[in-house]
Amino acid sequence: MTQDILSLLQNLHPYDVLPQATRATIARTVERVSVPRDGFVYAHGEQLEGLYIILDGQIAVKDRLNAPISLLGRENSFGERGLLKDGIAVTSAIATVDSALICLPAHLFHTLNSQFPAFKRFFDRTRSDSQNDGAKAFDLTSVRVESLMVAPPLTCRATDSVTHAAQMMRDKRISCLCVTDADTLTGIVTLRDISNKVVADGLALDTPVAQVMTHSPRTLPPSAIGSDVLHLMMEYRLGHLPIVSGNDLVGIVTQTDLTKFQASNTAGFVGEAARATSIDALAAITKRIPNLLAQLVAAGNRHDVVTRMITDIADVVTRRLLAMAEDEFGPPPVRYLWLACGSQGRQEQTGVSDQDNCLILDDDVDERGLAYFQRFAQFVCDGLNACGYVYCPGDMMATTPRWCQPVSVWREYFQHWIAAPSKEAQMLASVMFDLRPIGGDMSLFDGLQQDTLKAASSNSIFTAHMASNALTHATPLGMLRGFATIRSGEHRNTIDMKLNGVVPVVDLGRMYALQGQLSVANTRARVEAAISTAFVSESGGRDLLDAYDLVAQTRLEHQANQIKRGTPPDNFLAPDQLSGFERSHLRDAFVVIKTMQSALMQGRGVMS
């Protein structure tokens, strides 16, 4: 079990920023806890044994009045609020299904909290983020109506016949129509109105809608919050609530919308994906991810929380496809390890993500084994593509024979890239330094990463080339406090918030990890680890984190707004969509990033 726990901690923040020896101590010290369905992990007011991490299952956290706060799934932790207070549980934790947990003893939690600043910052932030990010994400008190409503709603006129209204609802598979005069709401008609007032009373089919509709229905403005909708619906037994701005109809919220919102949590996605029996079933689940992303952003979650949740779903989908591939082709002939690189490897997936992956095989693999894994990889990559994680345009996938090789060949790859840092070697090394194991035998990765980091950091020529390569992505700073936008093509007058916004910080984080021999892959965790190990100055590192948070959050909010409008999300933001205040702060963030790039270019790190 110790090795399994160690593998988990290596890829779980904030444990991934701790020294390897410390993680090994944690893995030996934690206790495994099994909790049956409806069983208590602890109750409010009890002495806490430690911090709990979910290995499998689902835990409901409730307040002292038994009101639900959050629903947590695999790799989520809980109990820190009580530990950081006085060791007494301030909530109750109950298993909703049979669950497996590990418990990090309270004394060790406090030791880590006092010795490692990055570890402490993580739990301080978790505690301050409205109790719990998982609860915040799906709390109707924290989401505005404009992110719940369907816009624009379908409408009809008061003079239309009930037959016409019924046909519209049937064809669009909806349960109501808003009745308008121009853009002004005058009423609402539902399927129940037609059933109870037309069919039941035997009215003529050409009866005008005005005769059966609800006149001057209750409404809310877009600035209302989700709980306002819920309370109004419960008080007046409403199933549909129009949303108006001034006199204009702008949207509608139904009971179904509320149900979907509250059901759209990552634990639910993970559970469904883990139980899916076909690729079509997985694709039906991942199709809902854009709406999940929009809801997570609307609820005020930080970019790193949202992207981690989105990536967690991709990880489970990938592991489910690996299991399906084994069912399809039989047991693997040798040990294998499936790894992700790119945004999935860094746990930074957004609404726009292709797939980047590879396979590491046991050195005992023969030609027949290689043929097996080629079919295996094709099945998994085809499945990922069907689920919306489109094929990598650069063929950085396990289907490419080059990226499906024994572990000894992978060691040769890294040795060659470090010894002869050509342009291609720099590019490949940049991608492969973001590797993160997803499924298979984790021991195949043991030693490979640490040996590679050690060799790379000690080769000054290689690190110089990598630093130069990391500076190829410029921030979009223009003259006279403006932005350097794209000048031509379909994205004219926009900023590429990925290539010129997020990627420069990703490159800096990778260089810090390389030079400091840091094993973490997540960009924010890399910068935090660089600060905690004094590789980067506290002031410079904190400024970079703040700048990165603003750029990444702006990018994510841009994508969420596109999803709400029903358009495919992308990375191209027009600065004129932002307020003057937002543009000013975004430009300041780019100035910070450029300053840190300059420090790296001058070989000073950011210690001066």
mmCIF file of N, CA and C in Angstrom, residues 207-272:
data_model
loop_
_atom_site.group_PDB
_atom_site.id
_atom_site.type_symbol
_atom_site.label_atom_id
_atom_site.label_comp_id
_atom_site.label_asym_id
_atom_site.label_seq_id
_atom_site.Cartn_x
_atom_site.Cartn_y
_atom_site.Cartn_z
ATOM 1 N N THR A 207 -57.882 28.176 -29.863
ATOM 2 C CA THR A 207 -57.971 29.118 -28.744
ATOM 3 C C THR A 207 -56.665 29.921 -28.661
ATOM 4 N N PRO A 208 -56.743 31.246 -28.525
ATOM 5 C CA PRO A 208 -55.512 32.031 -28.423
ATOM 6 C C PRO A 208 -54.783 31.772 -27.105
ATOM 7 N N VAL A 209 -53.478 31.857 -27.155
ATOM 8 C CA VAL A 209 -52.645 31.638 -25.971
ATOM 9 C C VAL A 209 -53.048 32.568 -24.836
ATOM 10 N N ALA A 210 -53.480 33.786 -25.171
ATOM 11 C CA ALA A 210 -53.849 34.767 -24.148
ATOM 12 C C ALA A 210 -54.914 34.238 -23.191
ATOM 13 N N GLN A 211 -55.734 33.313 -23.661
ATOM 14 C CA GLN A 211 -56.841 32.827 -22.845
ATOM 15 C C GLN A 211 -56.394 31.829 -21.780
ATOM 16 N N VAL A 212 -55.237 31.180 -21.968
ATOM 17 C CA VAL A 212 -54.801 30.146 -21.021
ATOM 18 C C VAL A 212 -53.483 30.467 -20.328
ATOM 19 N N MET A 213 -52.800 31.513 -20.763
ATOM 20 C CA MET A 213 -51.487 31.818 -20.195
ATOM 21 C C MET A 213 -51.620 32.468 -18.818
ATOM 22 N N THR A 214 -50.505 32.477 -18.083
ATOM 23 C CA THR A 214 -50.421 33.220 -16.826
ATOM 24 C C THR A 214 -49.998 34.639 -17.165
ATOM 25 N N HIS A 215 -50.869 35.596 -16.855
ATOM 26 C CA HIS A 215 -50.571 36.992 -17.175
ATOM 27 C C HIS A 215 -49.628 37.587 -16.124
ATOM 28 N N SER A 216 -48.750 38.481 -16.567
ATOM 29 C CA SER A 216 -47.817 39.193 -15.682
ATOM 30 C C SER A 216 -47.172 38.250 -14.665
ATOM 31 N N PRO A 217 -46.452 37.248 -15.132
ATOM 32 C CA PRO A 217 -45.856 36.258 -14.211
ATOM 33 C C PRO A 217 -44.773 36.886 -13.331
ATOM 34 N N ARG A 218 -44.468 36.212 -12.241
ATOM 35 C CA ARG A 218 -43.385 36.665 -11.371
ATOM 36 C C ARG A 218 -42.056 36.529 -12.107
ATOM 37 N N THR A 219 -41.151 37.457 -11.862
ATOM 38 C CA THR A 219 -39.870 37.489 -12.566
ATOM 39 C C THR A 219 -38.751 37.843 -11.590
ATOM 40 N N LEU A 220 -37.534 37.692 -12.064
ATOM 41 C CA LEU A 220 -36.345 38.142 -11.338
ATOM 42 C C LEU A 220 -35.389 38.808 -12.326
ATOM 43 N N PRO A 221 -34.502 39.683 -11.848
ATOM 44 C CA PRO A 221 -33.492 40.290 -12.719
ATOM 45 C C PRO A 221 -32.271 39.377 -12.846
ATOM 46 N N PRO A 222 -31.420 39.593 -13.857
ATOM 47 C CA PRO A 222 -30.217 38.754 -14.012
ATOM 48 C C PRO A 222 -29.260 38.855 -12.829
ATOM 49 N N SER A 223 -29.336 39.945 -12.061
ATOM 50 C CA SER A 223 -28.433 40.129 -10.926
ATOM 51 C C SER A 223 -28.837 39.322 -9.698
ATOM 52 N N ALA A 224 -30.019 38.711 -9.722
ATOM 53 C CA ALA A 224 -30.442 37.869 -8.594
ATOM 54 C C ALA A 224 -29.509 36.667 -8.487
ATOM 55 N N ILE A 225 -29.584 35.964 -7.358
ATOM 56 C CA ILE A 225 -28.757 34.779 -7.175
ATOM 57 C C ILE A 225 -29.623 33.524 -7.194
ATOM 58 N N GLY A 226 -28.960 32.376 -7.311
ATOM 59 C CA GLY A 226 -29.686 31.122 -7.475
ATOM 60 C C GLY A 226 -30.666 30.820 -6.369
ATOM 61 N N SER A 227 -30.318 31.178 -5.127
ATOM 62 C CA SER A 227 -31.237 30.898 -4.024
ATOM 63 C C SER A 227 -32.508 31.734 -4.126
ATOM 64 N N ASP A 228 -32.434 32.920 -4.763
ATOM 65 C CA ASP A 228 -33.645 33.719 -4.977
ATOM 66 C C ASP A 228 -34.628 32.946 -5.845
ATOM 67 N N VAL A 229 -34.114 32.293 -6.874
ATOM 68 C CA VAL A 229 -34.959 31.486 -7.764
ATOM 69 C C VAL A 229 -35.593 30.346 -6.985
ATOM 70 N N LEU A 230 -34.761 29.634 -6.240
ATOM 71 C CA LEU A 230 -35.247 28.479 -5.490
ATOM 72 C C LEU A 230 -36.342 28.880 -4.503
ATOM 73 N N HIS A 231 -36.119 29.969 -3.761
ATOM 74 C CA HIS A 231 -37.085 30.400 -2.757
ATOM 75 C C HIS A 231 -38.404 30.831 -3.391
ATOM 76 N N LEU A 232 -38.319 31.576 -4.496
ATOM 77 C CA LEU A 232 -39.533 32.030 -5.172
ATOM 78 C C LEU A 232 -40.322 30.847 -5.728
ATOM 79 N N MET A 233 -39.607 29.885 -6.295
ATOM 80 C CA MET A 233 -40.282 28.701 -6.832
ATOM 81 C C MET A 233 -40.967 27.901 -5.724
ATOM 82 N N MET A 234 -40.289 27.768 -4.583
ATOM 83 C CA MET A 234 -40.868 27.002 -3.492
ATOM 84 C C MET A 234 -42.064 27.730 -2.872
ATOM 85 N N GLU A 235 -41.942 29.063 -2.716
ATOM 86 C CA GLU A 235 -43.026 29.819 -2.087
ATOM 87 C C GLU A 235 -44.292 29.816 -2.919
ATOM 88 N N TYR A 236 -44.136 29.979 -4.244
ATOM 89 C CA TYR A 236 -45.314 30.112 -5.105
ATOM 90 C C TYR A 236 -45.549 28.896 -5.995
ATOM 91 N N ARG A 237 -44.816 27.810 -5.740
ATOM 92 C CA ARG A 237 -44.968 26.561 -6.488
ATOM 93 C C ARG A 237 -44.828 26.785 -7.998
ATOM 94 N N LEU A 238 -43.732 27.438 -8.348
ATOM 95 C CA LEU A 238 -43.456 27.742 -9.750
ATOM 96 C C LEU A 238 -42.497 26.712 -10.333
ATOM 97 N N GLY A 239 -42.682 26.415 -11.610
ATOM 98 C CA GLY A 239 -41.751 25.537 -12.301
ATOM 99 C C GLY A 239 -40.887 26.283 -13.291
ATOM 100 N N HIS A 240 -41.277 27.543 -13.584
ATOM 101 C CA HIS A 240 -40.568 28.336 -14.584
ATOM 102 C C HIS A 240 -40.535 29.778 -14.112
ATOM 103 N N LEU A 241 -39.390 30.433 -14.261
ATOM 104 C CA LEU A 241 -39.260 31.809 -13.799
ATOM 105 C C LEU A 241 -38.565 32.656 -14.867
ATOM 106 N N PRO A 242 -39.304 33.556 -15.530
ATOM 107 C CA PRO A 242 -38.690 34.434 -16.523
ATOM 108 C C PRO A 242 -37.725 35.423 -15.874
ATOM 109 N N ILE A 243 -36.686 35.783 -16.598
ATOM 110 C CA ILE A 243 -35.692 36.741 -16.126
ATOM 111 C C ILE A 243 -35.773 37.983 -17.012
ATOM 112 N N VAL A 244 -35.988 39.141 -16.400
ATOM 113 C CA VAL A 244 -36.164 40.367 -17.169
ATOM 114 C C VAL A 244 -35.164 41.416 -16.712
ATOM 115 N N SER A 245 -34.713 42.215 -17.655
ATOM 116 C CA SER A 245 -33.842 43.348 -17.380
ATOM 117 C C SER A 245 -34.586 44.595 -17.815
ATOM 118 N N GLY A 246 -35.004 45.403 -16.845
ATOM 119 C CA GLY A 246 -35.898 46.511 -17.176
ATOM 120 C C GLY A 246 -37.227 45.948 -17.625
ATOM 121 N N ASN A 247 -37.626 46.280 -18.857
ATOM 122 C CA ASN A 247 -38.862 45.735 -19.415
ATOM 123 C C ASN A 247 -38.600 44.601 -20.389
ATOM 124 N N ASP A 248 -37.333 44.282 -20.614
ATOM 125 C CA ASP A 248 -36.983 43.312 -21.653
ATOM 126 C C ASP A 248 -36.798 41.916 -21.076
ATOM 127 N N LEU A 249 -37.346 40.927 -21.775
ATOM 128 C CA LEU A 249 -37.136 39.525 -21.422
ATOM 129 C C LEU A 249 -35.745 39.109 -21.886
ATOM 130 N N VAL A 250 -34.932 38.556 -20.968
ATOM 131 C CA VAL A 250 -33.563 38.175 -21.345
ATOM 132 C C VAL A 250 -33.272 36.696 -21.132
ATOM 133 N N GLY A 251 -34.132 35.972 -20.368
ATOM 134 C CA GLY A 251 -33.861 34.555 -20.137
ATOM 135 C C GLY A 251 -34.962 33.912 -19.329
ATOM 136 N N ILE A 252 -34.769 32.634 -19.041
ATOM 137 C CA ILE A 252 -35.716 31.905 -18.198
ATOM 138 C C ILE A 252 -34.965 30.822 -17.437
ATOM 139 N N VAL A 253 -35.385 30.578 -16.188
ATOM 140 C CA VAL A 253 -34.826 29.506 -15.371
ATOM 141 C C VAL A 253 -35.952 28.555 -15.007
ATOM 142 N N THR A 254 -35.703 27.263 -15.152
ATOM 143 C CA THR A 254 -36.701 26.254 -14.805
ATOM 144 C C THR A 254 -36.192 25.401 -13.654
ATOM 145 N N GLN A 255 -37.103 24.621 -13.091
ATOM 146 C CA GLN A 255 -36.686 23.693 -12.042
ATOM 147 C C GLN A 255 -35.636 22.721 -12.571
ATOM 148 N N THR A 256 -35.752 22.355 -13.830
ATOM 149 C CA THR A 256 -34.766 21.459 -14.444
ATOM 150 C C THR A 256 -33.384 22.097 -14.455
ATOM 151 N N ASP A 257 -33.325 23.418 -14.724
ATOM 152 C CA ASP A 257 -32.036 24.119 -14.724
ATOM 153 C C ASP A 257 -31.394 24.067 -13.352
ATOM 154 N N LEU A 258 -32.203 24.257 -12.299
ATOM 155 C CA LEU A 258 -31.666 24.190 -10.939
ATOM 156 C C LEU A 258 -31.155 22.793 -10.624
ATOM 157 N N THR A 259 -31.929 21.792 -11.033
ATOM 158 C CA THR A 259 -31.525 20.407 -10.777
ATOM 159 C C THR A 259 -30.212 20.088 -11.477
ATOM 160 N N LYS A 260 -30.087 20.523 -12.742
ATOM 161 C CA LYS A 260 -28.860 20.275 -13.493
ATOM 162 C C LYS A 260 -27.672 20.965 -12.833
ATOM 163 N N PHE A 261 -27.905 22.188 -12.364
ATOM 164 C CA PHE A 261 -26.819 22.926 -11.729
ATOM 165 C C PHE A 261 -26.325 22.219 -10.476
ATOM 166 N N GLN A 262 -27.248 21.810 -9.639
ATOM 167 C CA GLN A 262 -26.852 21.176 -8.390
ATOM 168 C C GLN A 262 -26.300 19.768 -8.607
ATOM 169 N N ALA A 263 -26.704 19.131 -9.721
ATOM 170 C CA ALA A 263 -26.200 17.784 -10.010
ATOM 171 C C ALA A 263 -24.857 17.823 -10.722
ATOM 172 N N SER A 264 -24.516 18.993 -11.303
ATOM 173 C CA SER A 264 -23.289 19.098 -12.090
ATOM 174 C C SER A 264 -22.097 19.346 -11.189
ATOM 175 N N ASN A 265 -21.677 18.326 -10.466
ATOM 176 C CA ASN A 265 -20.467 18.464 -9.662
ATOM 177 C C ASN A 265 -19.450 17.445 -10.132
ATOM 178 N N THR A 266 -18.185 17.753 -9.876
ATOM 179 C CA THR A 266 -17.134 16.894 -10.417
ATOM 180 C C THR A 266 -17.195 15.490 -9.839
ATOM 181 N N ALA A 267 -17.649 15.363 -8.586
ATOM 182 C CA ALA A 267 -17.777 14.025 -8.013
ATOM 183 C C ALA A 267 -18.773 13.199 -8.818
ATOM 184 N N GLY A 268 -19.866 13.847 -9.241
ATOM 185 C CA GLY A 268 -20.842 13.142 -10.071
ATOM 186 C C GLY A 268 -20.258 12.728 -11.408
ATOM 187 N N PHE A 269 -19.496 13.635 -12.034
ATOM 188 C CA PHE A 269 -18.853 13.323 -13.314
ATOM 189 C C PHE A 269 -17.892 12.145 -13.153
ATOM 190 N N VAL A 270 -17.073 12.224 -12.109
ATOM 191 C CA VAL A 270 -16.084 11.167 -11.879
ATOM 192 C C VAL A 270 -16.773 9.826 -11.664
ATOM 193 N N GLY A 271 -17.830 9.828 -10.847
ATOM 194 C CA GLY A 271 -18.549 8.590 -10.579
ATOM 195 C C GLY A 271 -19.158 7.995 -11.832
ATOM 196 N N GLU A 272 -19.779 8.859 -12.653
ATOM 197 C CA GLU A 272 -20.384 8.386 -13.898
ATOM 198 C C GLU A 272 -19.330 7.840 -14.851
#
